[in-house]
Coordinates of C-alpha atoms and ligand atoms in Angstrom, one line a residue:
M352 CA -0.2 0.0 -0.3
R353 CA 1.0 3.2 -0.7
H354 CA 2.3 6.1 1.2
A355 CA -0.9 7.9 2.8
P356 CA -2.7 10.1 2.3
D357 CA -1.9 11.1 -1.5
I358 CA -4.7 12.7 -3.7
K359 CA -4.0 12.8 -7.1
T360 CA -7.6 13.6 -8.7
P361 CA -9.7 16.0 -7.5
L362 CA -12.2 14.9 -4.6
P363 CA -15.0 13.0 -6.0
G364 CA -12.5 11.2 -9.1
P365 CA -14.7 10.0 -12.5
K366 CA -14.7 6.7 -10.8
A367 CA -16.1 7.0 -7.4
A368 CA -18.4 10.1 -8.9
A369 CA -20.2 7.4 -11.6
I370 CA -20.5 5.1 -8.7
V371 CA -21.7 7.6 -6.4
A372 CA -24.3 8.5 -9.2
R373 CA -25.4 4.8 -9.4
D374 CA -26.0 4.0 -5.9
A375 CA -28.5 7.6 -6.0
K376 CA -30.3 5.7 -7.6
S377 CA -30.9 2.4 -7.0
V378 CA -29.1 2.1 -2.9
S379 CA -31.7 3.1 0.2
T380 CA -32.1 7.1 0.8
S381 CA -31.6 6.7 4.4
Y382 CA -27.5 5.8 4.5
T383 CA -26.3 8.8 5.6
R384 CA -22.7 9.8 3.9
D385 CA -20.9 12.7 4.6
Y386 CA -18.5 13.2 1.7
P387 CA -18.1 11.0 -1.6
F388 CA -15.1 7.8 -0.3
V389 CA -15.8 5.1 -2.7
M390 CA -13.6 2.4 -1.6
A391 CA -11.3 0.4 -3.3
R392 CA -8.8 -1.5 -1.3
G393 CA -7.6 -0.9 2.3
E394 CA -4.7 -2.7 4.3
G395 CA -3.6 -1.4 8.4
A396 CA -4.9 2.0 8.5
V397 CA -4.3 2.9 4.8
V398 CA -7.9 2.7 2.1
E399 CA -7.6 3.4 -1.5
D400 CA -10.2 4.8 -3.4
V401 CA -11.2 3.6 -7.1
D402 CA -9.3 6.3 -8.3
G403 CA -6.5 5.7 -7.1
N404 CA -6.0 8.2 -4.2
V405 CA -5.0 7.0 -0.6
F406 CA -6.4 8.0 2.4
L407 CA -5.4 7.5 6.2
D408 CA -8.7 5.6 7.7
C409 CA -9.8 7.5 11.1
A410 CA -13.1 5.8 11.3
A411 CA -12.6 1.8 10.5
G412 CA -16.0 1.3 9.0
I413 CA -17.3 2.9 12.3
A414 CA -14.9 1.2 14.8
V415 CA -15.3 -2.5 13.2
T416 CA -11.8 -2.6 11.4
G417 CA -9.7 -2.2 14.8
T418 CA -7.2 -5.3 13.4
G419 CA -6.9 -3.1 10.4
H420 CA -8.4 -3.7 6.8
S421 CA -8.1 -7.4 5.9
H422 CA -5.4 -8.4 8.7
P423 CA -3.1 -11.4 7.3
A424 CA -4.3 -13.5 9.4
V425 CA -8.1 -12.5 9.6
V426 CA -8.5 -13.2 5.9
D427 CA -6.2 -16.5 6.5
A428 CA -8.7 -17.7 9.1
I429 CA -11.8 -16.6 7.0
V430 CA -10.5 -18.0 3.6
D431 CA -9.4 -21.7 5.7
Q432 CA -13.0 -22.0 7.3
A433 CA -14.6 -20.8 3.5
H434 CA -13.2 -23.5 2.1
K435 CA -14.5 -26.1 4.5
Y436 CA -17.7 -24.8 5.3
L437 CA -19.7 -21.4 4.7
H438 CA -22.9 -22.5 6.8
M439 CA -24.3 -24.6 8.9
S440 CA -26.9 -22.5 11.2
G441 CA -25.2 -22.9 14.9
T442 CA -29.2 -22.8 16.4
D443 CA -29.9 -26.1 14.8
F444 CA -26.6 -28.0 14.7
Y445 CA -23.2 -27.6 16.5
Y446 CA -19.6 -26.6 14.7
E447 CA -16.5 -25.9 16.4
P448 CA -15.7 -22.3 15.8
Q449 CA -19.2 -21.0 17.5
V450 CA -18.2 -23.2 20.5
K451 CA -14.7 -22.0 20.5
L452 CA -15.9 -18.4 20.1
A453 CA -18.3 -18.5 23.4
E454 CA -15.1 -20.0 25.6
E455 CA -13.1 -17.2 24.2
M456 CA -16.2 -14.7 25.2
A457 CA -16.5 -16.3 28.4
A458 CA -12.9 -15.8 29.1
I459 CA -12.3 -12.3 28.6
V460 CA -15.9 -10.3 28.8
P461 CA -16.2 -8.1 32.1
I462 CA -19.3 -10.8 33.6
P463 CA -17.8 -12.5 37.1
G464 CA -19.0 -16.3 37.3
P465 CA -19.6 -18.6 34.1
V466 CA -20.6 -16.8 31.2
R467 CA -22.8 -18.0 28.2
S468 CA -23.1 -16.4 24.8
F469 CA -26.0 -15.8 22.0
F470 CA -25.0 -15.1 18.6
G471 CA -26.0 -12.8 16.2
N472 CA -25.2 -10.8 13.2
S473 CA -24.8 -7.0 14.4
G474 CA -24.7 -4.6 17.4
T475 CA -28.5 -4.3 17.0
E476 CA -29.7 -8.1 17.4
A477 CA -26.9 -8.2 20.3
N478 CA -28.9 -5.7 21.9
E479 CA -32.3 -7.2 20.8
A480 CA -31.5 -10.2 22.4
A481 CA -30.0 -8.4 25.4
I482 CA -33.6 -6.9 25.8
K483 CA -35.0 -10.2 25.8
L484 CA -33.5 -12.1 28.0
A485 CA -33.3 -9.3 30.5
R486 CA -37.1 -9.7 30.7
Y487 CA -37.4 -13.3 30.1
N488 CA -34.9 -13.8 33.3
S489 CA -36.4 -11.2 35.0
K490 CA -39.6 -11.2 34.5
R491 CA -40.4 -7.4 34.5
F492 CA -40.7 -5.2 31.5
N493 CA -39.5 -1.8 32.4
I494 CA -35.8 -0.6 31.0
I495 CA -33.8 2.3 31.6
A496 CA -31.5 3.7 29.0
F497 CA -29.7 6.9 28.6
L498 CA -30.3 10.3 27.0
G499 CA -27.8 10.5 23.7
S500 CA -27.6 6.7 23.6
F501 CA -27.6 4.7 20.5
H502 CA -28.0 1.0 21.0
G503 CA -29.0 0.2 17.2
R504 CA -32.0 0.9 14.8
T505 CA -34.1 -2.7 14.9
L506 CA -37.2 -1.7 17.3
G507 CA -36.4 -2.7 20.8
S508 CA -32.8 -1.7 20.4
L509 CA -34.4 1.9 18.8
A510 CA -36.8 2.6 22.0
L511 CA -33.7 2.8 24.1
T512 CA -31.6 4.6 21.0
S513 CA -31.7 8.5 22.2
S514 CA -29.3 9.8 20.4
K515 CA -30.6 12.0 17.1
F516 CA -34.4 12.2 16.4
V517 CA -34.0 11.7 12.8
Q518 CA -33.7 7.7 14.5
R519 CA -36.4 7.7 15.8
R520 CA -38.8 10.0 13.6
G521 CA -41.4 8.0 11.9
F522 CA -41.2 4.9 13.3
G523 CA -43.3 5.4 16.8
P524 CA -45.1 4.0 18.9
M525 CA -42.1 2.5 20.3
M526 CA -41.8 -0.4 22.4
P527 CA -43.4 0.2 25.7
G528 CA -41.6 0.7 29.2
V529 CA -38.6 2.4 28.1
Y530 CA -37.6 5.2 30.7
H531 CA -34.7 7.5 29.7
A532 CA -32.3 9.2 31.7
P533 CA -29.4 12.0 32.0
Y534 CA -26.3 10.3 31.0
A535 CA -23.0 11.9 32.5
N536 CA -21.5 14.4 30.3
C537 CA -18.9 15.6 32.3
Y538 CA -18.4 18.2 29.6
R539 CA -21.7 19.5 29.8
C540 CA -22.9 18.1 33.1
P541 CA -26.3 18.0 33.3
V542 CA -27.0 19.0 36.4
G543 CA -23.9 21.7 36.7
L544 CA -21.1 20.0 38.8
K545 CA -17.6 18.8 38.0
P546 CA -16.4 15.5 37.6
D547 CA -13.5 15.7 40.0
S548 CA -15.7 16.6 42.8
C549 CA -19.1 15.2 42.5
Q550 CA -20.6 12.3 43.3
A551 CA -22.2 11.0 40.3
E552 CA -25.6 13.6 41.3
C553 CA -26.8 13.4 37.1
L554 CA -28.3 9.5 38.6
G555 CA -30.4 11.4 41.1
F556 CA -32.6 11.5 38.5
V557 CA -33.1 8.4 38.4
E558 CA -33.2 7.6 42.0
D559 CA -34.8 10.6 43.0
Q560 CA -37.0 11.1 40.2
L561 CA -37.8 8.1 38.1
L562 CA -37.7 5.5 40.2
I563 CA -39.9 7.4 42.1
H564 CA -42.4 8.9 40.2
L565 CA -42.8 6.8 37.2
V566 CA -41.9 3.2 37.8
S567 CA -41.6 0.8 40.6
P568 CA -37.7 -0.9 41.1
D569 CA -39.1 -4.0 41.1
E570 CA -40.4 -3.7 37.7
V571 CA -37.5 -2.8 36.5
A572 CA -36.0 -5.5 33.9
A573 CA -32.4 -3.8 33.2
V574 CA -30.6 -0.7 32.9
V575 CA -28.8 -0.6 29.3
V576 CA -25.6 1.7 29.3
E577 CA -22.6 2.2 27.4
P578 CA -19.5 1.8 29.5
I579 CA -18.2 5.4 26.9
Q580 CA -21.0 7.0 24.8
G581 CA -20.1 6.4 21.0
E582 CA -22.7 8.1 18.3
G583 CA -23.6 10.6 21.1
G584 CA -19.8 12.2 21.2
Y585 CA -17.3 9.9 22.4
V586 CA -18.5 10.8 26.3
V587 CA -16.0 9.7 28.8
P588 CA -18.2 9.5 32.1
A589 CA -16.4 9.8 35.9
P590 CA -15.8 6.7 37.0
Q591 CA -18.3 7.4 40.2
F592 CA -21.3 7.3 37.5
H593 CA -20.8 3.8 36.9
E594 CA -19.9 3.2 40.3
R595 CA -23.0 4.4 41.0
L596 CA -25.4 2.8 38.9
R597 CA -23.6 -0.4 39.3
A598 CA -24.8 -0.1 43.5
L599 CA -27.9 0.5 42.5
T600 CA -28.8 -2.0 40.0
R601 CA -27.7 -4.5 42.4
R602 CA -29.6 -2.5 45.4
H603 CA -32.7 -3.4 43.3
G604 CA -31.6 -7.1 41.5
I605 CA -31.9 -4.7 38.3
L606 CA -29.8 -6.4 35.5
L607 CA -27.1 -3.9 34.2
I608 CA -26.8 -4.2 30.2
V609 CA -23.2 -3.0 29.2
D610 CA -23.4 -2.1 25.7
E611 CA -19.8 -2.4 24.6
V612 CA -20.7 -2.6 20.4
Q613 CA -18.4 0.5 19.9
S614 CA -16.3 0.8 22.7
G615 CA -15.5 -2.9 22.7
M616 CA -12.7 -5.2 21.5
G617 CA -9.4 -3.5 22.6
R618 CA -10.3 -0.2 21.5
T619 CA -10.4 1.7 24.7
G620 CA -6.5 0.3 24.9
K621 CA -8.6 -2.3 27.4
M622 CA -10.6 -5.4 25.8
F623 CA -13.4 -3.7 27.2
A624 CA -14.6 0.0 28.4
C625 CA -16.2 -1.6 31.2
E626 CA -12.1 -2.3 32.4
H627 CA -11.2 1.2 32.8
F628 CA -14.3 1.7 35.5
G629 CA -13.9 -1.6 37.0
L630 CA -17.2 -2.0 36.3
E631 CA -19.0 -5.7 36.3
A632 CA -21.8 -6.6 33.8
D633 CA -24.2 -9.3 34.0
I634 CA -25.0 -8.5 30.3
V635 CA -22.7 -7.6 27.5
T636 CA -23.4 -6.8 24.0
V637 CA -20.5 -6.9 21.6
A638 CA -20.3 -6.6 18.0
K639 CA -18.7 -4.2 14.9
G640 CA -14.7 -5.2 16.2
I641 CA -15.3 -8.4 17.6
A642 CA -14.6 -10.3 13.8
S643 CA -12.8 -7.3 11.8
G644 CA -15.2 -6.7 9.5
M645 CA -17.3 -10.0 9.3
P646 CA -20.7 -9.6 10.9
L647 CA -21.4 -10.6 14.4
G648 CA -22.6 -9.7 17.2
V649 CA -22.7 -11.3 20.8
T650 CA -24.7 -11.3 23.6
A651 CA -22.5 -12.7 26.6
A652 CA -24.3 -13.2 30.1
R653 CA -24.1 -14.7 33.2
A654 CA -24.9 -18.3 32.9
D655 CA -27.4 -18.0 35.6
V656 CA -29.0 -15.0 33.5
M657 CA -29.3 -17.0 30.1
T658 CA -31.6 -19.8 31.1
W659 CA -33.8 -19.2 28.4
P660 CA -35.5 -22.6 26.7
P661 CA -34.9 -24.2 23.4
G662 CA -36.8 -22.2 20.6
A663 CA -36.6 -18.9 22.8
H664 CA -34.2 -16.8 20.9
A665 CA -32.2 -17.8 17.7
S666 CA -31.0 -16.3 14.5
T667 CA -30.5 -18.7 11.4
F668 CA -27.0 -16.9 10.3
G669 CA -25.5 -16.1 14.0
G670 CA -22.6 -17.3 14.8
N671 CA -21.8 -18.0 11.3
P672 CA -18.6 -19.8 11.2
V673 CA -16.9 -17.7 8.5
S674 CA -17.8 -14.7 11.6
A675 CA -16.4 -17.2 14.1
A676 CA -13.7 -17.9 12.7
A677 CA -12.6 -14.4 12.0
A678 CA -13.6 -13.5 15.9
I679 CA -11.0 -16.3 17.0
A680 CA -8.6 -14.9 14.8
T681 CA -9.2 -10.9 15.8
I682 CA -9.3 -12.0 19.5
K683 CA -5.5 -13.9 19.1
I684 CA -3.9 -10.6 17.6
L685 CA -5.7 -8.0 20.3
K686 CA -4.4 -10.2 23.1
D687 CA -1.2 -10.5 20.8
G688 CA 0.1 -6.8 21.3
L689 CA -2.7 -4.7 19.8
I690 CA -4.7 -3.6 22.6
R691 CA -1.1 -2.4 23.8
N692 CA -0.7 -0.6 20.7
A693 CA -4.4 1.1 20.9
E694 CA -3.5 2.0 24.7
V695 CA 0.2 3.8 24.0
V696 CA -0.7 5.0 20.4
G697 CA -4.0 6.6 21.9
E698 CA -2.3 7.9 24.4
Y699 CA 0.0 10.0 22.3
F700 CA -2.4 11.1 19.7
L701 CA -4.8 11.9 22.4
G702 CA -1.9 14.5 24.0
R703 CA -1.1 15.7 20.3
L704 CA -5.1 16.8 19.7
R705 CA -5.0 18.0 23.4
G706 CA -1.9 20.0 22.4
L707 CA -3.8 21.4 19.4
M708 CA -5.9 23.6 22.2
D709 CA -3.6 26.2 22.3
K710 CA -3.9 27.0 18.7
H711 CA -7.8 26.6 17.9
A712 CA -10.2 28.3 20.5
I713 CA -12.8 26.2 18.6
I714 CA -11.7 22.8 20.6
G715 CA -13.4 23.2 23.7
D716 CA -12.7 19.2 24.9
V717 CA -10.7 16.7 23.6
R718 CA -11.5 13.3 25.6
G719 CA -11.3 9.7 24.8
K720 CA -9.8 6.3 25.9
G721 CA -7.0 4.9 23.8
L722 CA -8.1 5.1 20.0
M723 CA -11.5 6.3 20.9
I724 CA -10.5 10.0 20.9
G725 CA -13.8 12.7 20.3
V726 CA -13.3 16.4 19.9
E727 CA -15.9 18.6 20.3
L728 CA -15.5 21.9 18.6
V729 CA -17.4 25.0 20.2
R730 CA -18.1 28.7 18.5
D731 CA -17.4 29.6 22.0
R732 CA -15.1 27.7 25.4
E733 CA -17.2 30.0 28.0
T734 CA -20.8 29.4 26.5
K735 CA -19.8 25.6 25.2
E736 CA -21.7 26.9 21.8
R737 CA -22.4 24.0 19.7
A738 CA -19.8 24.7 16.4
V739 CA -22.3 22.2 14.1
E740 CA -21.7 23.9 11.0
E741 CA -18.1 23.8 11.1
R742 CA -17.9 20.6 12.5
N743 CA -19.3 19.2 9.5
R744 CA -16.8 21.4 7.6
V745 CA -14.0 19.9 9.1
V746 CA -15.4 16.7 7.9
L747 CA -15.4 17.6 4.4
E748 CA -11.5 19.3 4.6
M749 CA -10.2 16.3 6.2
F750 CA -11.8 14.1 3.2
Q751 CA -10.3 16.3 0.9
R752 CA -6.9 16.4 2.6
G753 CA -6.8 12.6 2.7
V754 CA -8.1 11.9 6.0
L755 CA -11.2 9.7 6.8
I756 CA -13.0 10.9 9.9
L757 CA -16.8 10.8 11.1
G758 CA -18.4 12.8 13.0
A759 CA -20.4 11.9 16.4
G760 CA -23.2 13.6 18.4
R761 CA -24.2 17.3 17.6
N762 CA -20.9 18.9 17.1
A763 CA -17.9 16.2 17.9
I764 CA -15.8 14.6 15.6
R765 CA -14.4 11.1 16.4
F766 CA -11.0 9.4 16.0
A767 CA -11.7 5.8 15.9
P768 CA -8.8 4.1 13.4
P769 CA -7.6 0.9 13.2
M770 CA -5.9 -0.3 15.9
V771 CA -2.6 -1.0 14.0
L772 CA -2.5 3.3 13.5
T773 CA 1.2 4.2 14.2
R774 CA 2.7 7.3 16.0
D775 CA 3.7 8.8 12.1
Q776 CA 0.5 8.1 11.1
A777 CA -0.9 9.9 14.0
D778 CA 1.5 12.6 13.5
S779 CA 0.0 13.1 9.9
V780 CA -3.4 13.0 10.7
V781 CA -3.1 16.1 13.8
S782 CA -1.4 18.3 10.7
I783 CA -3.9 17.5 8.6
F784 CA -7.1 18.2 11.2
D785 CA -4.7 21.4 12.5
D786 CA -4.6 22.4 8.7
A787 CA -8.3 21.8 7.8
L788 CA -9.7 23.8 11.6
G789 CA -7.7 26.3 10.6
A790 CA -9.1 26.5 7.0
V791 CA -12.7 26.1 8.1
M792 CA -11.7 28.9 10.7
G793 CA -10.3 31.7 8.2
K794 CA -13.1 31.4 6.1
R795 CA -15.7 31.7 9.1
Ligands
PLP2227 C1 -23.0 1.2 21.2 C2 -23.9 0.4 20.0 N1 -24.9 0.0 20.4 C3 -25.1 -0.8 19.0 C4 -24.7 -0.2 17.8 C5 -25.9 -0.8 16.8 O1 -24.6 -1.5 15.9 P1 -25.1 -2.4 14.2 O2 -25.1 -1.1 13.8 O3 -24.4 -3.5 14.1 O4 -27.0 -2.7 14.7 C6 -24.4 0.7 17.6 C7 -23.6 0.9 16.3 O5 -23.0 2.1 16.1 C8 -23.4 1.3 18.6 O6 -22.0 2.0 18.3

């Protein structure tokens, strides 16, 4: 793969423009494409478009290709498995890759004691399974989720999702029994406190309002939480938020479902973001990075919780042998040093991005763990007025300069590169980000 970035044509180039035009006539109008990147091939943290332009990838297919594009060991595992058999439905038959992956999950998920895993194909399916399991196990039906969260777009998960109204508009009524509470967004503290001295008072809404006025705790099946909010803006809560939430759920016998779909599989410099907070879950949902790009969702749960009977829940493709083989290879690569790279390069990257705050007043906050980094843009550091337009323009300027990034929340940018990113590549991204911010602010 050539040096990145290397942009040779105006963007989009002619081949990309032609494919985008065909897409516009035949593909669902519901997809959000911020810019016309048309993939031809990828390797590590570098991707090439159909016109031969080379980009540094800080989006990783929305935090999926953690091991880098087409990691050779993952590709080998996929090819090897594909030659043996592609499918045999783990719901009705047995095959070893599914069993081995369940064993691997039991060994790595932050759930104490014996663990069982259910397999689906995506993050939303992993959360659907978690919702159903929590209701089945607890014989309760209400669920508490958090504002700004994203848990997926199928109707059960969608009822939990509260990231942007466009994701919900036109699809109601939602699944009943879901209540939303403020998340610990410490940069914009919902109760006006400081993270270094607060007692996670934002959870007072759950304890003193929700569970008093609206719903009896003994009718709450589960609380669903992202340990670090993803689509909502890469928001890192103060540790006391998770401590208090865990204590609260235990006090009321409520199951804690931790959604690690975006934050899991090494991205934050630990296998699961939960581990930064010492948080133990009852159910953990995983997808995205688990199989390096092959479709797979996992709902891992305490074995004494996952006791539903045969037929209660299943999916024909779930735990597909090729995806399972890719996941087993992915976990090995993560353990063999990639998580450490995410931690080390992530810390360096975060420091370099924070360094830009002296130069660019538009940067209000830089936060993150490992290679899950969010930069929030504001028009004024005092008022924290959201720089929404500017954020959108920065994303486009980065693309024109050869870096793929995505927004998160209303006015944040997320840096979620493949975890094989090097320091040199991080330096290139930071200097291009510096230019892009300068270009946008110069034009204001
Ligand atoms: C935290 C979280 N949960 C669930 C999902 C849904 O995953 P999927 O798009 O695979 O259904 C996402 C997707 O962005 C996510 O970030």
